[in-house]
Amino acid sequence: MILQQHLENSGFGYRSTAADVVKGIDLTGKTAVVTGGYSGIGTETVRALVGVGAQVIVGARRPDVAQTNLAGMPRVTILELDLGAPESINSFSLAVSSRLTQLDMLINNAAIMANPLTRDQRGFESQLAVNHLGHFQLTARLWRLLCAAPSARVVTLTSSAHGGNGLEVNDLNFETRAYEKWTAYSQAKSANALFALSLDKRGQPHGVRSFAVDPGGIDTPLQRHMADEEKIAMGWMDKDGKLNDLLKTVEQGAATTIWCATSSVLNDMGGVYCENCNIAQPWQAGNPPMIGVHPHVRDEALAEALWKKSEDLLGEKFPG
């Protein structure tokens, strides 16, 4: 079954910022975990949350950099987290659990993009390992804290790049096909959206709602593996190095994440794919592949197949 979405008038849009979205919201007494919350749009996500009273725990692969980038922000705790290392995920989860009795928001923000073929210590392709499997394991380890909150939200960042292709459930780690970095990125981002879909079904009985977020195109350190020539060819910037005017700022790029984490408009609408502070419209044949949400990431059967495969690869199940 392919779930359909419908468009909501959120009052925000393409150029809205995270600060716009949280204006008038009070998150005093609420706690969020933000992976990669010290770089790019992650930093602005944290800034918006603490700006309206939230406590934020930042999972950082480079805690020293995080300390510098987040200096001066109140109510921020930085803990080491490497999403490509299972022991690090488990240690981080235990550290969070020792500090909290419940968790109100989990924002699966950290990612890598279009890097050469590398594998983690388990042999998993790195984009899948960090972007999807690491967040799957982390969410499972924090699940009891999320269920303990009166109402909790999990926001998982995907990308319009999911439209580049689907995913091969039986060859997620490029063991039988040639590796191509953009195919791998599209697959990992498809996996993020499908995870959000299946997670919402499991979380709804416990008051936990799940959302997939496409933040839009933003020039951040996420593009560290892209040469300037590639950015020019893809239209990110011109030959003089001027960025495309259609790109968002980091403040705008964090807006949809914050909208999904905090908006009362979404109280009964978990499981949706969102972009531009709104619920995304379905992709239509003939449109560019990067506009709208493609049907394969709204396919419940595919989402369940990925969930089962992820459990098998990780040896990890969500608590009952």
PDB file of C-alpha atoms in Angstrom:
ATOM      1  CA  MET A   1       0.000   0.000   0.000  1.00  0.00           C
ATOM      2  CA  ILE A   2       1.301   3.452  -0.932  1.00  0.00           C
ATOM      3  CA  LEU A   3       0.201   6.050   1.593  1.00  0.00           C
ATOM      4  CA  GLN A   4      -0.942   9.385   0.229  1.00  0.00           C
ATOM      5  CA  GLN A   5      -0.247  12.767   1.748  1.00  0.00           C
ATOM      6  CA  HIS A   6      -2.279  15.932   1.672  1.00  0.00           C
ATOM      7  CA  LEU A   7      -1.096  19.501   1.751  1.00  0.00           C
ATOM      8  CA  GLU A   8      -1.559  21.571   4.893  1.00  0.00           C
ATOM      9  CA  ASN A   9      -1.397  25.340   5.038  1.00  0.00           C
ATOM     10  CA  SER A  10       1.207  25.707   7.750  1.00  0.00           C
ATOM     11  CA  GLY A  11       1.629  29.460   7.548  1.00  0.00           C
ATOM     12  CA  PHE A  12       5.324  29.006   6.724  1.00  0.00           C
ATOM     13  CA  GLY A  13       7.203  28.335   3.527  1.00  0.00           C
ATOM     14  CA  TYR A  14      10.393  28.012   1.512  1.00  0.00           C
ATOM     15  CA  ARG A  15      12.173  31.000   3.042  1.00  0.00           C
ATOM     16  CA  SER A  16      10.927  30.629   6.615  1.00  0.00           C
ATOM     17  CA  THR A  17      13.648  30.253   9.248  1.00  0.00           C
ATOM     18  CA  ALA A  18      13.830  28.062  12.326  1.00  0.00           C
ATOM     19  CA  ALA A  19      13.407  31.203  14.458  1.00  0.00           C
ATOM     20  CA  ASP A  20      10.212  32.047  12.552  1.00  0.00           C
ATOM     21  CA  VAL A  21       8.794  28.597  13.233  1.00  0.00           C
ATOM     22  CA  VAL A  22       9.375  28.606  17.008  1.00  0.00           C
ATOM     23  CA  LYS A  23       8.190  32.155  17.611  1.00  0.00           C
ATOM     24  CA  GLY A  24       5.651  32.048  20.434  1.00  0.00           C
ATOM     25  CA  ILE A  25       6.447  28.428  21.391  1.00  0.00           C
ATOM     26  CA  ASP A  26       7.676  27.580  24.905  1.00  0.00           C
ATOM     27  CA  LEU A  27       9.730  24.375  25.246  1.00  0.00           C
ATOM     28  CA  THR A  28      10.701  24.904  28.881  1.00  0.00           C
ATOM     29  CA  GLY A  29      10.956  21.497  30.537  1.00  0.00           C
ATOM     30  CA  LYS A  30      11.326  19.662  27.202  1.00  0.00           C
ATOM     31  CA  THR A  31      14.444  17.752  26.169  1.00  0.00           C
ATOM     32  CA  ALA A  32      15.734  16.981  22.680  1.00  0.00           C
ATOM     33  CA  VAL A  33      18.545  14.843  21.319  1.00  0.00           C
ATOM     34  CA  VAL A  34      20.041  16.160  18.075  1.00  0.00           C
ATOM     35  CA  THR A  35      22.603  14.074  16.199  1.00  0.00           C
ATOM     36  CA  GLY A  36      25.219  16.146  14.426  1.00  0.00           C
ATOM     37  CA  GLY A  37      23.837  19.236  16.111  1.00  0.00           C
ATOM     38  CA  TYR A  38      27.076  21.177  15.845  1.00  0.00           C
ATOM     39  CA  SER A  39      27.508  21.675  12.106  1.00  0.00           C
ATOM     40  CA  GLY A  40      25.455  23.174   9.287  1.00  0.00           C
ATOM     41  CA  ILE A  41      21.720  23.066   9.854  1.00  0.00           C
ATOM     42  CA  GLY A  42      22.278  20.998  12.990  1.00  0.00           C
ATOM     43  CA  THR A  43      23.723  24.031  14.756  1.00  0.00           C
ATOM     44  CA  GLU A  44      20.707  26.139  13.800  1.00  0.00           C
ATOM     45  CA  THR A  45      18.369  23.364  14.938  1.00  0.00           C
ATOM     46  CA  VAL A  46      19.975  23.423  18.379  1.00  0.00           C
ATOM     47  CA  ARG A  47      19.971  27.227  18.461  1.00  0.00           C
ATOM     48  CA  ALA A  48      16.231  27.362  17.752  1.00  0.00           C
ATOM     49  CA  LEU A  49      15.383  24.750  20.398  1.00  0.00           C
ATOM     50  CA  VAL A  50      17.414  26.274  23.222  1.00  0.00           C
ATOM     51  CA  GLY A  51      16.148  29.706  22.204  1.00  0.00           C
ATOM     52  CA  VAL A  52      12.668  28.748  23.389  1.00  0.00           C
ATOM     53  CA  GLY A  53      13.717  26.939  26.548  1.00  0.00           C
ATOM     54  CA  ALA A  54      14.533  23.340  25.575  1.00  0.00           C
ATOM     55  CA  GLN A  55      17.353  21.274  26.985  1.00  0.00           C
ATOM     56  CA  VAL A  56      19.384  19.750  24.137  1.00  0.00           C
ATOM     57  CA  ILE A  57      21.791  16.825  24.100  1.00  0.00           C
ATOM     58  CA  VAL A  58      24.022  16.927  21.039  1.00  0.00           C
ATOM     59  CA  GLY A  59      25.531  13.746  19.666  1.00  0.00           C
ATOM     60  CA  ALA A  60      28.897  14.726  18.180  1.00  0.00           C
ATOM     61  CA  ARG A  61      31.516  12.670  16.374  1.00  0.00           C
ATOM     62  CA  ARG A  62      33.945  15.531  17.096  1.00  0.00           C
ATOM     63  CA  PRO A  63      33.104  16.799  20.603  1.00  0.00           C
ATOM     64  CA  ASP A  64      35.928  19.340  20.560  1.00  0.00           C
ATOM     65  CA  VAL A  65      34.521  20.992  17.429  1.00  0.00           C
ATOM     66  CA  ALA A  66      31.051  20.866  18.946  1.00  0.00           C
ATOM     67  CA  GLN A  67      32.288  22.658  22.061  1.00  0.00           C
ATOM     68  CA  THR A  68      33.630  25.470  19.890  1.00  0.00           C
ATOM     69  CA  ASN A  69      30.635  25.740  17.550  1.00  0.00           C
ATOM     70  CA  LEU A  70      28.039  25.652  20.341  1.00  0.00           C
ATOM     71  CA  ALA A  71      29.912  27.842  22.823  1.00  0.00           C
ATOM     72  CA  GLY A  72      27.613  30.250  24.586  1.00  0.00           C
ATOM     73  CA  MET A  73      24.396  28.349  23.921  1.00  0.00           C
ATOM     74  CA  PRO A  74      22.552  27.582  27.178  1.00  0.00           C
ATOM     75  CA  ARG A  75      21.203  24.183  28.226  1.00  0.00           C
ATOM     76  CA  VAL A  76      23.369  22.202  25.785  1.00  0.00           C
ATOM     77  CA  THR A  77      25.112  18.941  26.697  1.00  0.00           C
ATOM     78  CA  ILE A  78      27.612  17.472  24.235  1.00  0.00           C
ATOM     79  CA  LEU A  79      28.249  13.723  24.212  1.00  0.00           C
ATOM     80  CA  GLU A  80      30.445  11.762  21.837  1.00  0.00           C
ATOM     81  CA  LEU A  81      28.557   9.808  19.160  1.00  0.00           C
ATOM     82  CA  ASP A  82      29.869   8.051  16.063  1.00  0.00           C
ATOM     83  CA  LEU A  83      26.907   6.664  14.117  1.00  0.00           C
ATOM     84  CA  GLY A  84      29.215   4.345  12.206  1.00  0.00           C
ATOM     85  CA  ALA A  85      30.369   2.573  15.370  1.00  0.00           C
ATOM     86  CA  PRO A  86      27.845   0.417  17.267  1.00  0.00           C
ATOM     87  CA  GLU A  87      29.738   0.637  20.558  1.00  0.00           C
ATOM     88  CA  SER A  88      29.662   4.437  20.367  1.00  0.00           C
ATOM     89  CA  ILE A  89      25.908   4.415  19.749  1.00  0.00           C
ATOM     90  CA  ASN A  90      25.363   2.164  22.731  1.00  0.00           C
ATOM     91  CA  SER A  91      27.620   4.260  24.986  1.00  0.00           C
ATOM     92  CA  PHE A  92      25.864   7.453  23.923  1.00  0.00           C
ATOM     93  CA  SER A  93      22.448   5.904  24.550  1.00  0.00           C
ATOM     94  CA  LEU A  94      23.471   4.747  28.021  1.00  0.00           C
ATOM     95  CA  ALA A  95      24.799   8.209  28.826  1.00  0.00           C
ATOM     96  CA  VAL A  96      21.537   9.804  27.702  1.00  0.00           C
ATOM     97  CA  SER A  97      19.493   7.276  29.675  1.00  0.00           C
ATOM     98  CA  SER A  98      21.493   8.005  32.815  1.00  0.00           C
ATOM     99  CA  ARG A  99      20.507  11.670  32.544  1.00  0.00           C
ATOM    100  CA  LEU A 100      16.834  11.440  31.551  1.00  0.00           C
ATOM    101  CA  THR A 101      13.619   9.706  32.523  1.00  0.00           C
ATOM    102  CA  GLN A 102      11.912  10.694  29.266  1.00  0.00           C
ATOM    103  CA  LEU A 103      12.808  12.187  25.894  1.00  0.00           C
ATOM    104  CA  ASP A 104      10.490  14.603  24.086  1.00  0.00           C
ATOM    105  CA  MET A 105      12.276  15.011  20.755  1.00  0.00           C
ATOM    106  CA  LEU A 106      14.816  12.933  18.858  1.00  0.00           C
ATOM    107  CA  ILE A 107      16.167  14.634  15.753  1.00  0.00           C
ATOM    108  CA  ASN A 108      18.124  12.265  13.516  1.00  0.00           C
ATOM    109  CA  ASN A 109      20.024  15.000  11.716  1.00  0.00           C
ATOM    110  CA  ALA A 110      23.597  13.774  11.162  1.00  0.00           C
ATOM    111  CA  ALA A 111      24.596  12.543   7.702  1.00  0.00           C
ATOM    112  CA  ILE A 112      27.343  11.998   5.180  1.00  0.00           C
ATOM    113  CA  MET A 113      26.897  12.505   1.452  1.00  0.00           C
ATOM    114  CA  ALA A 114      28.387  11.203  -1.788  1.00  0.00           C
ATOM    115  CA  ASN A 115      31.683   9.992  -0.383  1.00  0.00           C
ATOM    116  CA  PRO A 116      33.924   7.386  -2.024  1.00  0.00           C
ATOM    117  CA  LEU A 117      33.193   3.791  -1.104  1.00  0.00           C
ATOM    118  CA  THR A 118      34.067   3.121   2.522  1.00  0.00           C
ATOM    119  CA  ARG A 119      32.729   0.562   4.966  1.00  0.00           C
ATOM    120  CA  ASP A 120      32.296   0.591   8.714  1.00  0.00           C
ATOM    121  CA  GLN A 121      33.770  -2.042  11.009  1.00  0.00           C
ATOM    122  CA  ARG A 122      30.818  -4.343  10.297  1.00  0.00           C
ATOM    123  CA  GLY A 123      31.291  -4.088   6.542  1.00  0.00           C
ATOM    124  CA  PHE A 124      28.270  -1.839   5.969  1.00  0.00           C
ATOM    125  CA  GLU A 125      28.486   0.791   3.229  1.00  0.00           C
ATOM    126  CA  SER A 126      29.159   4.031   5.069  1.00  0.00           C
ATOM    127  CA  GLN A 127      26.303   6.203   3.774  1.00  0.00           C
ATOM    128  CA  LEU A 128      23.766   3.536   4.697  1.00  0.00           C
ATOM    129  CA  ALA A 129      25.565   2.868   7.993  1.00  0.00           C
ATOM    130  CA  VAL A 130      25.674   6.469   9.199  1.00  0.00           C
ATOM    131  CA  ASN A 131      22.519   7.930   7.668  1.00  0.00           C
ATOM    132  CA  HIS A 132      20.122   5.039   8.263  1.00  0.00           C
ATOM    133  CA  LEU A 133      21.418   2.070  10.254  1.00  0.00           C
ATOM    134  CA  GLY A 134      23.123   4.185  12.921  1.00  0.00           C
ATOM    135  CA  HIS A 135      19.943   6.168  13.483  1.00  0.00           C
ATOM    136  CA  PHE A 136      17.874   2.970  13.507  1.00  0.00           C
ATOM    137  CA  GLN A 137      20.047   1.565  16.312  1.00  0.00           C
ATOM    138  CA  LEU A 138      20.066   4.862  18.208  1.00  0.00           C
ATOM    139  CA  THR A 139      16.292   5.251  18.044  1.00  0.00           C
ATOM    140  CA  ALA A 140      15.831   1.684  19.258  1.00  0.00           C
ATOM    141  CA  ARG A 141      18.140   2.317  22.215  1.00  0.00           C
ATOM    142  CA  LEU A 142      16.268   5.519  23.159  1.00  0.00           C
ATOM    143  CA  TRP A 143      12.808   4.095  22.492  1.00  0.00           C
ATOM    144  CA  ARG A 144      11.825   3.575  26.118  1.00  0.00           C
ATOM    145  CA  LEU A 145      12.653   7.205  26.903  1.00  0.00           C
ATOM    146  CA  LEU A 146      10.550   8.387  23.968  1.00  0.00           C
ATOM    147  CA  CYS A 147       7.618   6.209  25.015  1.00  0.00           C
ATOM    148  CA  ALA A 148       7.880   7.561  28.565  1.00  0.00           C
ATOM    149  CA  ALA A 149       7.119  11.112  27.399  1.00  0.00           C
ATOM    150  CA  PRO A 150       3.453  12.208  27.293  1.00  0.00           C
ATOM    151  CA  SER A 151       3.935  12.883  23.583  1.00  0.00           C
ATOM    152  CA  ALA A 152       7.221  12.597  21.728  1.00  0.00           C
ATOM    153  CA  ARG A 153       8.412  13.203  18.198  1.00  0.00           C
ATOM    154  CA  VAL A 154      11.152  11.659  16.104  1.00  0.00           C
ATOM    155  CA  VAL A 155      12.306  13.729  13.136  1.00  0.00           C
ATOM    156  CA  THR A 156      14.535  11.975  10.598  1.00  0.00           C
ATOM    157  CA  LEU A 157      16.202  13.995   7.878  1.00  0.00           C
ATOM    158  CA  THR A 158      15.960  12.695   4.350  1.00  0.00           C
ATOM    159  CA  SER A 159      16.604  14.553   1.074  1.00  0.00           C
ATOM    160  CA  SER A 160      15.069  15.343  -2.273  1.00  0.00           C
ATOM    161  CA  ALA A 161      17.862  13.073  -3.558  1.00  0.00           C
ATOM    162  CA  HIS A 162      15.638  10.136  -2.610  1.00  0.00           C
ATOM    163  CA  GLY A 163      14.053  10.680  -6.024  1.00  0.00           C
ATOM    164  CA  GLY A 164      17.224   9.617  -7.798  1.00  0.00           C
ATOM    165  CA  ASN A 165      16.426   5.946  -7.338  1.00  0.00           C
ATOM    166  CA  GLY A 166      14.837   3.533  -4.895  1.00  0.00           C
ATOM    167  CA  LEU A 167      16.735   1.015  -2.838  1.00  0.00           C
ATOM    168  CA  GLU A 168      17.788  -2.598  -3.194  1.00  0.00           C
ATOM    169  CA  VAL A 169      16.689  -4.313   0.006  1.00  0.00           C
ATOM    170  CA  ASN A 170      18.702  -7.405  -0.877  1.00  0.00           C
ATOM    171  CA  ASP A 171      21.881  -5.474  -1.678  1.00  0.00           C
ATOM    172  CA  LEU A 172      21.848  -2.464   0.611  1.00  0.00           C
ATOM    173  CA  ASN A 173      25.608  -2.624   1.072  1.00  0.00           C
ATOM    174  CA  PHE A 174      26.684  -2.862  -2.568  1.00  0.00           C
ATOM    175  CA  GLU A 175      28.026  -6.362  -2.272  1.00  0.00           C
ATOM    176  CA  THR A 176      26.783  -7.584  -5.679  1.00  0.00           C
ATOM    177  CA  ARG A 177      26.539  -4.324  -7.675  1.00  0.00           C
ATOM    178  CA  ALA A 178      29.021  -1.616  -8.512  1.00  0.00           C
ATOM    179  CA  TYR A 179      29.185   1.261  -6.044  1.00  0.00           C
ATOM    180  CA  GLU A 180      28.121   4.702  -7.251  1.00  0.00           C
ATOM    181  CA  LYS A 181      28.185   7.458  -4.659  1.00  0.00           C
ATOM    182  CA  TRP A 182      24.952   9.215  -5.678  1.00  0.00           C
ATOM    183  CA  THR A 183      23.060   5.942  -5.980  1.00  0.00           C
ATOM    184  CA  ALA A 184      24.235   5.111  -2.466  1.00  0.00           C
ATOM    185  CA  TYR A 185      23.191   8.529  -1.157  1.00  0.00           C
ATOM    186  CA  SER A 186      19.765   8.304  -2.787  1.00  0.00           C
ATOM    187  CA  GLN A 187      19.317   4.838  -1.295  1.00  0.00           C
ATOM    188  CA  ALA A 188      20.319   6.005   2.198  1.00  0.00           C
ATOM    189  CA  LYS A 189      17.951   8.973   2.017  1.00  0.00           C
ATOM    190  CA  SER A 190      15.147   6.720   0.764  1.00  0.00           C
ATOM    191  CA  ALA A 191      15.864   4.504   3.759  1.00  0.00           C
ATOM    192  CA  ASN A 192      15.543   7.517   6.104  1.00  0.00           C
ATOM    193  CA  ALA A 193      12.073   8.325   4.755  1.00  0.00           C
ATOM    194  CA  LEU A 194      10.913   4.709   4.867  1.00  0.00           C
ATOM    195  CA  PHE A 195      12.192   4.367   8.437  1.00  0.00           C
ATOM    196  CA  ALA A 196      10.141   7.405   9.477  1.00  0.00           C
ATOM    197  CA  LEU A 197       7.058   5.819   7.916  1.00  0.00           C
ATOM    198  CA  SER A 198       7.392   2.483   9.724  1.00  0.00           C
ATOM    199  CA  LEU A 199       8.457   4.114  12.977  1.00  0.00           C
ATOM    200  CA  ASP A 200       5.276   6.160  13.156  1.00  0.00           C
ATOM    201  CA  LYS A 201       3.140   3.039  12.937  1.00  0.00           C
ATOM    202  CA  ARG A 202       5.015   1.526  15.882  1.00  0.00           C
ATOM    203  CA  GLY A 203       5.121   4.726  17.897  1.00  0.00           C
ATOM    204  CA  GLN A 204       1.562   5.976  17.574  1.00  0.00           C
ATOM    205  CA  PRO A 205       0.121   3.637  20.261  1.00  0.00           C
ATOM    206  CA  HIS A 206       2.732   5.042  22.680  1.00  0.00           C
ATOM    207  CA  GLY A 207       2.236   8.701  21.787  1.00  0.00           C
ATOM    208  CA  VAL A 208       5.411   8.818  19.678  1.00  0.00           C
ATOM    209  CA  ARG A 209       4.998  10.351  16.203  1.00  0.00           C
ATOM    210  CA  SER A 210       7.564  10.228  13.442  1.00  0.00           C
ATOM    211  CA  PHE A 211       8.307  12.585  10.536  1.00  0.00           C
ATOM    212  CA  ALA A 212      10.592  12.592   7.494  1.00  0.00           C
ATOM    213  CA  VAL A 213      12.093  15.970   6.594  1.00  0.00           C
ATOM    214  CA  ASP A 214      13.691  17.213   3.394  1.00  0.00           C
ATOM    215  CA  PRO A 215      15.518  20.362   4.545  1.00  0.00           C
ATOM    216  CA  GLY A 216      16.139  21.639   1.003  1.00  0.00           C
ATOM    217  CA  GLY A 217      19.372  22.575  -0.726  1.00  0.00           C
ATOM    218  CA  ILE A 218      21.840  24.296   1.606  1.00  0.00           C
ATOM    219  CA  ASP A 219      25.571  24.829   1.179  1.00  0.00           C
ATOM    220  CA  THR A 220      27.075  23.232   4.301  1.00  0.00           C
ATOM    221  CA  PRO A 221      29.984  20.940   5.251  1.00  0.00           C
ATOM    222  CA  LEU A 222      27.750  18.047   4.150  1.00  0.00           C
ATOM    223  CA  GLN A 223      29.064  18.743   0.634  1.00  0.00           C
ATOM    224  CA  ARG A 224      32.696  18.246   1.678  1.00  0.00           C
ATOM    225  CA  HIS A 225      33.111  15.394  -0.823  1.00  0.00           C
ATOM    226  CA  MET A 226      31.905  17.478  -3.790  1.00  0.00           C
ATOM    227  CA  ALA A 227      34.539  19.240  -5.896  1.00  0.00           C
ATOM    228  CA  ASP A 228      33.719  22.703  -7.199  1.00  0.00           C
ATOM    229  CA  GLU A 229      33.502  21.294 -10.712  1.00  0.00           C
ATOM    230  CA  GLU A 230      30.775  18.926  -9.558  1.00  0.00           C
ATOM    231  CA  LYS A 231      28.870  21.717  -7.816  1.00  0.00           C
ATOM    232  CA  ILE A 232      29.004  23.769 -11.003  1.00  0.00           C
ATOM    233  CA  ALA A 233      27.807  20.850 -13.120  1.00  0.00           C
ATOM    234  CA  MET A 234      24.900  20.254 -10.738  1.00  0.00           C
ATOM    235  CA  GLY A 235      23.932  23.921 -10.661  1.00  0.00           C
ATOM    236  CA  TRP A 236      24.873  24.588  -7.039  1.00  0.00           C
ATOM    237  CA  MET A 237      27.105  27.454  -8.070  1.00  0.00           C
ATOM    238  CA  ASP A 238      28.393  29.194 -11.180  1.00  0.00           C
ATOM    239  CA  LYS A 239      31.930  29.144 -12.559  1.00  0.00           C
ATOM    240  CA  ASP A 240      32.785  32.223 -10.486  1.00  0.00           C
ATOM    241  CA  GLY A 241      31.855  30.464  -7.270  1.00  0.00           C
ATOM    242  CA  LYS A 242      28.561  32.303  -6.721  1.00  0.00           C
ATOM    243  CA  LEU A 243      25.994  30.057  -5.060  1.00  0.00           C
ATOM    244  CA  ASN A 244      22.660  29.445  -6.725  1.00  0.00           C
ATOM    245  CA  ASP A 245      20.073  31.893  -5.371  1.00  0.00           C
ATOM    246  CA  LEU A 246      17.635  29.014  -4.895  1.00  0.00           C
ATOM    247  CA  LEU A 247      19.773  27.519  -2.136  1.00  0.00           C
ATOM    248  CA  LYS A 248      18.545  28.095   1.400  1.00  0.00           C
ATOM    249  CA  THR A 249      20.514  29.594   4.268  1.00  0.00           C
ATOM    250  CA  VAL A 250      21.289  27.310   7.209  1.00  0.00           C
ATOM    251  CA  GLU A 251      18.610  29.130   9.228  1.00  0.00           C
ATOM    252  CA  GLN A 252      16.068  28.343   6.495  1.00  0.00           C
ATOM    253  CA  GLY A 253      17.376  24.797   6.134  1.00  0.00           C
ATOM    254  CA  ALA A 254      16.645  24.046   9.800  1.00  0.00           C
ATOM    255  CA  ALA A 255      13.078  25.385   9.625  1.00  0.00           C
ATOM    256  CA  THR A 256      11.256  22.237   8.479  1.00  0.00           C
ATOM    257  CA  THR A 257      13.019  20.140  11.116  1.00  0.00           C
ATOM    258  CA  ILE A 258      11.874  22.548  13.816  1.00  0.00           C
ATOM    259  CA  TRP A 259       8.357  22.724  12.359  1.00  0.00           C
ATOM    260  CA  CYS A 260       8.010  18.936  12.483  1.00  0.00           C
ATOM    261  CA  ALA A 261       9.451  18.782  15.996  1.00  0.00           C
ATOM    262  CA  THR A 262       7.189  21.469  17.483  1.00  0.00           C
ATOM    263  CA  SER A 263       4.137  22.394  15.375  1.00  0.00           C
ATOM    264  CA  SER A 264       0.688  21.664  16.822  1.00  0.00           C
ATOM    265  CA  VAL A 265      -0.609  21.437  13.245  1.00  0.00           C
ATOM    266  CA  LEU A 266       1.035  18.002  13.078  1.00  0.00           C
ATOM    267  CA  ASN A 267      -0.383  16.586  16.320  1.00  0.00           C
ATOM    268  CA  ASP A 268      -2.391  13.904  14.506  1.00  0.00           C
ATOM    269  CA  MET A 269      -0.384  13.661  11.309  1.00  0.00           C
ATOM    270  CA  GLY A 270       2.663  11.487  11.969  1.00  0.00           C
ATOM    271  CA  GLY A 271       4.256   9.413   9.268  1.00  0.00           C
ATOM    272  CA  VAL A 272       4.285  12.215   6.709  1.00  0.00           C
ATOM    273  CA  TYR A 273       7.114  13.466   4.491  1.00  0.00           C
ATOM    274  CA  CYS A 274       7.645  17.204   4.841  1.00  0.00           C
ATOM    275  CA  GLU A 275       9.469  19.974   2.982  1.00  0.00           C
ATOM    276  CA  ASN A 276       9.408  23.776   3.117  1.00  0.00           C
ATOM    277  CA  CYS A 277       7.580  23.744   6.485  1.00  0.00           C
ATOM    278  CA  ASN A 278       4.713  21.862   4.931  1.00  0.00           C
ATOM    279  CA  ILE A 279       3.596  18.376   4.001  1.00  0.00           C
ATOM    280  CA  ALA A 280       5.152  17.548   0.636  1.00  0.00           C
ATOM    281  CA  GLN A 281       3.018  16.990  -2.412  1.00  0.00           C
ATOM    282  CA  PRO A 282       3.370  13.671  -4.271  1.00  0.00           C
ATOM    283  CA  TRP A 283       5.824  13.690  -7.138  1.00  0.00           C
ATOM    284  CA  GLN A 284       4.134  13.769 -10.512  1.00  0.00           C
ATOM    285  CA  ALA A 285       5.463  12.087 -13.645  1.00  0.00           C
ATOM    286  CA  GLY A 286       7.057  14.665 -15.883  1.00  0.00           C
ATOM    287  CA  ASN A 287       8.228  16.842 -13.004  1.00  0.00           C
ATOM    288  CA  PRO A 288      11.918  17.139 -12.078  1.00  0.00           C
ATOM    289  CA  PRO A 289      12.892  14.229  -9.792  1.00  0.00           C
ATOM    290  CA  MET A 290      13.811  16.546  -6.924  1.00  0.00           C
ATOM    291  CA  ILE A 291      10.341  18.085  -6.498  1.00  0.00           C
ATOM    292  CA  GLY A 292       7.830  16.317  -4.248  1.00  0.00           C
ATOM    293  CA  VAL A 293       7.828  12.948  -2.522  1.00  0.00           C
ATOM    294  CA  HIS A 294       8.238   9.845  -4.662  1.00  0.00           C
ATOM    295  CA  PRO A 295       5.877   6.892  -4.225  1.00  0.00           C
ATOM    296  CA  HIS A 296       8.570   4.377  -3.251  1.00  0.00           C
ATOM    297  CA  VAL A 297       9.188   6.167   0.065  1.00  0.00           C
ATOM    298  CA  ARG A 298       5.455   6.061   0.841  1.00  0.00           C
ATOM    299  CA  ASP A 299       5.225   2.310   0.217  1.00  0.00           C
ATOM    300  CA  GLU A 300       4.326   0.519   3.459  1.00  0.00           C
ATOM    301  CA  ALA A 301       5.407  -2.890   2.172  1.00  0.00           C
ATOM    302  CA  LEU A 302       8.833  -1.594   1.178  1.00  0.00           C
ATOM    303  CA  ALA A 303       9.137   0.208   4.517  1.00  0.00           C
ATOM    304  CA  GLU A 304       8.427  -3.022   6.383  1.00  0.00           C
ATOM    305  CA  ALA A 305      10.891  -4.977   4.252  1.00  0.00           C
ATOM    306  CA  LEU A 306      13.573  -2.404   5.041  1.00  0.00           C
ATOM    307  CA  TRP A 307      12.694  -2.505   8.747  1.00  0.00           C
ATOM    308  CA  LYS A 308      13.110  -6.282   8.864  1.00  0.00           C
ATOM    309  CA  LYS A 309      16.367  -6.122   6.910  1.00  0.00           C
ATOM    310  CA  SER A 310      17.698  -3.413   9.236  1.00  0.00           C
ATOM    311  CA  GLU A 311      16.873  -5.552  12.281  1.00  0.00           C
ATOM    312  CA  ASP A 312      18.671  -8.504  10.711  1.00  0.00           C
ATOM    313  CA  LEU A 313      21.776  -6.511   9.786  1.00  0.00           C
ATOM    314  CA  LEU A 314      22.066  -4.895  13.206  1.00  0.00           C
ATOM    315  CA  GLY A 315      20.768  -7.682  15.410  1.00  0.00           C
ATOM    316  CA  GLU A 316      18.667  -4.915  16.978  1.00  0.00           C
ATOM    317  CA  LYS A 317      14.945  -4.883  17.759  1.00  0.00           C
ATOM    318  CA  PHE A 318      12.871  -2.127  19.283  1.00  0.00           C
ATOM    319  CA  PRO A 319      11.632  -2.875  22.810  1.00  0.00           C
ATOM    320  CA  GLY A 320       8.105  -4.269  22.781  1.00  0.00           C
TER     321      GLY A 320
END
